[in-house]
């Protein structure tokens, strides 16, 4: 499968380096790049990450917009000028830019959370809170997935 799944917590060293989880590196390498694209999330206090597939999808979406519109330039600037293309070393580590560390409020640990075509990097306690809220919203909106997926209507959320 060529999507990002699961979540894990990794340490950030004193130099701001963190190891990209091996299963995430496999997805990235299957897309033809031994590295990662990272940018500040627009919707949460986290970092969005992905590979060639994600960055190409973003570029194609922006290319469909009106070429000389202010909205197009604003979106392209916000996305592309704040995206970092980072190669990882032989140990699978990347050096996180200070602006991304600050945006996500990271200290010495980071939670990597796979969310399909991309992944997010969170301060661990912030992710736990977000994940709990997301589970509640997902259960409330499970009918949006369609009839082919059978979720139990008796599912409970641990509180």
PDB file of C-alpha atoms in Angstrom:
ATOM      1  CA  UNK A   1       0.000   0.000   0.000  1.00  0.00           C
ATOM      2  CA  UNK A   2       1.297   3.424  -0.890  1.00  0.00           C
ATOM      3  CA  UNK A   3      -0.334   5.549   1.817  1.00  0.00           C
ATOM      4  CA  UNK A   4       0.740   6.745   5.247  1.00  0.00           C
ATOM      5  CA  UNK A   5      -0.770   4.727   8.109  1.00  0.00           C
ATOM      6  CA  UNK A   6      -0.482   4.517  11.894  1.00  0.00           C
ATOM      7  CA  UNK A   7       1.243   6.818  14.376  1.00  0.00           C
ATOM      8  CA  UNK A   8       4.457   6.741  16.344  1.00  0.00           C
ATOM      9  CA  UNK A   9       6.440   9.044  18.633  1.00  0.00           C
ATOM     10  CA  UNK A  10      10.112   9.766  17.870  1.00  0.00           C
ATOM     11  CA  UNK A  11      12.707  11.835  19.697  1.00  0.00           C
ATOM     12  CA  UNK A  12      14.070  15.107  18.375  1.00  0.00           C
ATOM     13  CA  UNK A  13      17.776  15.450  19.125  1.00  0.00           C
ATOM     14  CA  UNK A  14      19.574  18.612  20.294  1.00  0.00           C
ATOM     15  CA  UNK A  15      20.346  19.524  16.658  1.00  0.00           C
ATOM     16  CA  UNK A  16      16.675  19.378  15.656  1.00  0.00           C
ATOM     17  CA  UNK A  17      17.010  16.055  13.833  1.00  0.00           C
ATOM     18  CA  UNK A  18      14.313  13.409  13.863  1.00  0.00           C
ATOM     19  CA  UNK A  19      14.080   9.996  12.268  1.00  0.00           C
ATOM     20  CA  UNK A  20      11.274   9.598   9.746  1.00  0.00           C
ATOM     21  CA  UNK A  21       9.508   6.298  10.628  1.00  0.00           C
ATOM     22  CA  UNK A  22      10.689   3.443   8.408  1.00  0.00           C
ATOM     23  CA  UNK A  23       7.202   2.645   7.119  1.00  0.00           C
ATOM     24  CA  UNK A  24       6.819   6.303   6.079  1.00  0.00           C
ATOM     25  CA  UNK A  25      10.215   6.224   4.346  1.00  0.00           C
ATOM     26  CA  UNK A  26       9.058   3.179   2.374  1.00  0.00           C
ATOM     27  CA  UNK A  27       6.054   5.113   1.066  1.00  0.00           C
ATOM     28  CA  UNK A  28       8.264   8.110   0.197  1.00  0.00           C
ATOM     29  CA  UNK A  29      10.826   5.960  -1.601  1.00  0.00           C
ATOM     30  CA  UNK A  30       8.077   4.197  -3.578  1.00  0.00           C
ATOM     31  CA  UNK A  31       7.242   7.654  -4.918  1.00  0.00           C
ATOM     32  CA  UNK A  32      10.809   8.049  -6.188  1.00  0.00           C
ATOM     33  CA  UNK A  33      12.339  10.416  -3.627  1.00  0.00           C
ATOM     34  CA  UNK A  34      14.657   9.590  -0.724  1.00  0.00           C
ATOM     35  CA  UNK A  35      13.415  12.517   1.291  1.00  0.00           C
ATOM     36  CA  UNK A  36      10.307  14.364   2.360  1.00  0.00           C
ATOM     37  CA  UNK A  37       8.387  17.578   1.729  1.00  0.00           C
ATOM     38  CA  UNK A  38       7.277  19.375   4.910  1.00  0.00           C
ATOM     39  CA  UNK A  39       5.173  22.519   5.379  1.00  0.00           C
ATOM     40  CA  UNK A  40       3.144  24.109   8.194  1.00  0.00           C
ATOM     41  CA  UNK A  41      -0.428  22.789   8.237  1.00  0.00           C
ATOM     42  CA  UNK A  42      -3.129  25.269   7.276  1.00  0.00           C
ATOM     43  CA  UNK A  43      -5.700  23.720   9.576  1.00  0.00           C
ATOM     44  CA  UNK A  44      -3.871  22.587  12.714  1.00  0.00           C
ATOM     45  CA  UNK A  45      -0.804  23.374  14.802  1.00  0.00           C
ATOM     46  CA  UNK A  46       1.109  20.574  13.103  1.00  0.00           C
ATOM     47  CA  UNK A  47       3.423  19.947  10.171  1.00  0.00           C
ATOM     48  CA  UNK A  48       2.112  18.319   6.993  1.00  0.00           C
ATOM     49  CA  UNK A  49       4.463  15.981   5.158  1.00  0.00           C
ATOM     50  CA  UNK A  50       4.536  13.797   2.112  1.00  0.00           C
ATOM     51  CA  UNK A  51       6.386  12.836  -1.006  1.00  0.00           C
ATOM     52  CA  UNK A  52       6.347  13.478  -4.725  1.00  0.00           C
ATOM     53  CA  UNK A  53       2.702  12.406  -4.985  1.00  0.00           C
ATOM     54  CA  UNK A  54       1.534  15.030  -2.486  1.00  0.00           C
ATOM     55  CA  UNK A  55       3.581  17.894  -3.890  1.00  0.00           C
ATOM     56  CA  UNK A  56       2.464  17.046  -7.446  1.00  0.00           C
ATOM     57  CA  UNK A  57      -1.179  16.940  -6.343  1.00  0.00           C
ATOM     58  CA  UNK A  58      -0.816  20.385  -4.750  1.00  0.00           C
ATOM     59  CA  UNK A  59       0.909  21.779  -7.851  1.00  0.00           C
ATOM     60  CA  UNK A  60      -1.773  20.373 -10.166  1.00  0.00           C
ATOM     61  CA  UNK A  61      -4.535  21.870  -8.019  1.00  0.00           C
ATOM     62  CA  UNK A  62      -2.908  25.297  -8.116  1.00  0.00           C
ATOM     63  CA  UNK A  63      -2.288  25.035 -11.885  1.00  0.00           C
ATOM     64  CA  UNK A  64      -6.065  24.639 -12.387  1.00  0.00           C
ATOM     65  CA  UNK A  65      -6.654  28.013 -10.757  1.00  0.00           C
ATOM     66  CA  UNK A  66      -6.781  31.304 -12.640  1.00  0.00           C
ATOM     67  CA  UNK A  67      -3.179  32.158 -13.530  1.00  0.00           C
ATOM     68  CA  UNK A  68      -3.021  35.823 -12.522  1.00  0.00           C
ATOM     69  CA  UNK A  69      -5.563  35.861  -9.703  1.00  0.00           C
ATOM     70  CA  UNK A  70      -4.516  37.171  -6.294  1.00  0.00           C
ATOM     71  CA  UNK A  71      -5.967  34.055  -4.672  1.00  0.00           C
ATOM     72  CA  UNK A  72      -3.772  31.829  -6.825  1.00  0.00           C
ATOM     73  CA  UNK A  73      -0.635  33.767  -5.944  1.00  0.00           C
ATOM     74  CA  UNK A  74      -1.563  33.819  -2.253  1.00  0.00           C
ATOM     75  CA  UNK A  75      -2.140  30.072  -2.128  1.00  0.00           C
ATOM     76  CA  UNK A  76       0.969  29.260  -4.159  1.00  0.00           C
ATOM     77  CA  UNK A  77       3.089  31.555  -1.991  1.00  0.00           C
ATOM     78  CA  UNK A  78       1.700  30.176   1.271  1.00  0.00           C
ATOM     79  CA  UNK A  79       2.249  26.597   0.164  1.00  0.00           C
ATOM     80  CA  UNK A  80       5.388  26.570  -1.932  1.00  0.00           C
ATOM     81  CA  UNK A  81       7.442  29.257  -0.192  1.00  0.00           C
ATOM     82  CA  UNK A  82       6.975  27.503   3.173  1.00  0.00           C
ATOM     83  CA  UNK A  83       7.568  23.957   1.890  1.00  0.00           C
ATOM     84  CA  UNK A  84      10.906  22.381   2.708  1.00  0.00           C
ATOM     85  CA  UNK A  85      12.356  19.621   0.548  1.00  0.00           C
ATOM     86  CA  UNK A  86      14.521  17.598   2.924  1.00  0.00           C
ATOM     87  CA  UNK A  87      16.698  14.594   2.174  1.00  0.00           C
ATOM     88  CA  UNK A  88      17.160  12.127   4.977  1.00  0.00           C
ATOM     89  CA  UNK A  89      20.517  10.732   6.024  1.00  0.00           C
ATOM     90  CA  UNK A  90      21.602   7.072   6.193  1.00  0.00           C
ATOM     91  CA  UNK A  91      19.759   6.763   9.526  1.00  0.00           C
ATOM     92  CA  UNK A  92      16.517   8.156   8.078  1.00  0.00           C
ATOM     93  CA  UNK A  93      16.856  11.490   9.892  1.00  0.00           C
ATOM     94  CA  UNK A  94      15.993  14.968   8.668  1.00  0.00           C
ATOM     95  CA  UNK A  95      16.882  18.298  10.260  1.00  0.00           C
ATOM     96  CA  UNK A  96      13.683  20.146  11.056  1.00  0.00           C
ATOM     97  CA  UNK A  97      13.730  23.860  10.202  1.00  0.00           C
ATOM     98  CA  UNK A  98      13.182  26.133  13.196  1.00  0.00           C
ATOM     99  CA  UNK A  99      10.062  27.680  11.666  1.00  0.00           C
ATOM    100  CA  UNK A 100       8.366  24.270  11.497  1.00  0.00           C
ATOM    101  CA  UNK A 101       9.420  23.367  15.042  1.00  0.00           C
ATOM    102  CA  UNK A 102       7.951  26.660  16.254  1.00  0.00           C
ATOM    103  CA  UNK A 103       4.720  26.281  14.244  1.00  0.00           C
ATOM    104  CA  UNK A 104       4.007  22.836  15.740  1.00  0.00           C
ATOM    105  CA  UNK A 105       5.228  23.721  19.250  1.00  0.00           C
ATOM    106  CA  UNK A 106       7.698  20.829  19.246  1.00  0.00           C
ATOM    107  CA  UNK A 107      10.196  20.244  22.043  1.00  0.00           C
ATOM    108  CA  UNK A 108      12.047  16.926  22.327  1.00  0.00           C
ATOM    109  CA  UNK A 109       9.490  14.516  20.844  1.00  0.00           C
ATOM    110  CA  UNK A 110       7.176  14.436  17.832  1.00  0.00           C
ATOM    111  CA  UNK A 111       4.224  12.237  16.927  1.00  0.00           C
ATOM    112  CA  UNK A 112       4.100  11.123  13.297  1.00  0.00           C
ATOM    113  CA  UNK A 113       0.491  10.429  12.261  1.00  0.00           C
ATOM    114  CA  UNK A 114      -0.313   8.853   8.914  1.00  0.00           C
ATOM    115  CA  UNK A 115      -3.466  10.251   7.342  1.00  0.00           C
ATOM    116  CA  UNK A 116      -3.509   8.659   3.897  1.00  0.00           C
ATOM    117  CA  UNK A 117      -1.862  10.670   1.122  1.00  0.00           C
ATOM    118  CA  UNK A 118       0.131  12.671   3.662  1.00  0.00           C
ATOM    119  CA  UNK A 119       1.253  12.517   7.268  1.00  0.00           C
ATOM    120  CA  UNK A 120       1.328  15.037  10.069  1.00  0.00           C
ATOM    121  CA  UNK A 121       3.890  15.785  12.756  1.00  0.00           C
ATOM    122  CA  UNK A 122       2.502  16.866  16.130  1.00  0.00           C
ATOM    123  CA  UNK A 123       3.559  17.747  19.637  1.00  0.00           C
ATOM    124  CA  UNK A 124       2.531  14.436  21.292  1.00  0.00           C
ATOM    125  CA  UNK A 125      -0.043  15.725  23.809  1.00  0.00           C
ATOM    126  CA  UNK A 126      -1.611  17.998  21.176  1.00  0.00           C
ATOM    127  CA  UNK A 127      -1.973  14.989  18.875  1.00  0.00           C
ATOM    128  CA  UNK A 128      -3.693  12.913  21.567  1.00  0.00           C
ATOM    129  CA  UNK A 129      -6.245  15.678  22.089  1.00  0.00           C
ATOM    130  CA  UNK A 130      -6.747  16.139  18.339  1.00  0.00           C
ATOM    131  CA  UNK A 131      -7.042  12.367  17.788  1.00  0.00           C
ATOM    132  CA  UNK A 132      -9.747  12.060  20.469  1.00  0.00           C
ATOM    133  CA  UNK A 133     -11.727  14.945  18.950  1.00  0.00           C
ATOM    134  CA  UNK A 134     -11.240  13.501  15.448  1.00  0.00           C
ATOM    135  CA  UNK A 135     -12.609  10.128  16.562  1.00  0.00           C
ATOM    136  CA  UNK A 136     -15.761  11.757  17.904  1.00  0.00           C
ATOM    137  CA  UNK A 137     -16.249  13.747  14.666  1.00  0.00           C
ATOM    138  CA  UNK A 138     -15.552  10.642  12.557  1.00  0.00           C
ATOM    139  CA  UNK A 139     -18.190   8.629  14.419  1.00  0.00           C
ATOM    140  CA  UNK A 140     -20.706  11.444  13.985  1.00  0.00           C
ATOM    141  CA  UNK A 141     -19.957  11.619  10.242  1.00  0.00           C
ATOM    142  CA  UNK A 142     -19.352   7.957   9.438  1.00  0.00           C
ATOM    143  CA  UNK A 143     -22.230   7.944   6.935  1.00  0.00           C
ATOM    144  CA  UNK A 144     -20.150  10.230   4.669  1.00  0.00           C
ATOM    145  CA  UNK A 145     -17.901   7.268   3.810  1.00  0.00           C
ATOM    146  CA  UNK A 146     -20.751   5.493   2.046  1.00  0.00           C
ATOM    147  CA  UNK A 147     -22.606   2.216   2.315  1.00  0.00           C
ATOM    148  CA  UNK A 148     -19.644  -0.009   1.390  1.00  0.00           C
ATOM    149  CA  UNK A 149     -17.957   0.494   4.775  1.00  0.00           C
ATOM    150  CA  UNK A 150     -19.696  -1.090   7.759  1.00  0.00           C
ATOM    151  CA  UNK A 151     -18.998   0.723  11.020  1.00  0.00           C
ATOM    152  CA  UNK A 152     -20.851  -0.407  14.085  1.00  0.00           C
ATOM    153  CA  UNK A 153     -23.420   2.154  15.151  1.00  0.00           C
ATOM    154  CA  UNK A 154     -22.725   1.066  18.723  1.00  0.00           C
ATOM    155  CA  UNK A 155     -19.100   2.246  18.600  1.00  0.00           C
ATOM    156  CA  UNK A 156     -18.117   4.048  21.747  1.00  0.00           C
ATOM    157  CA  UNK A 157     -15.360   6.566  22.297  1.00  0.00           C
ATOM    158  CA  UNK A 158     -13.228   6.077  25.392  1.00  0.00           C
ATOM    159  CA  UNK A 159     -13.256   9.171  27.517  1.00  0.00           C
TER     160      UNK A 159
END
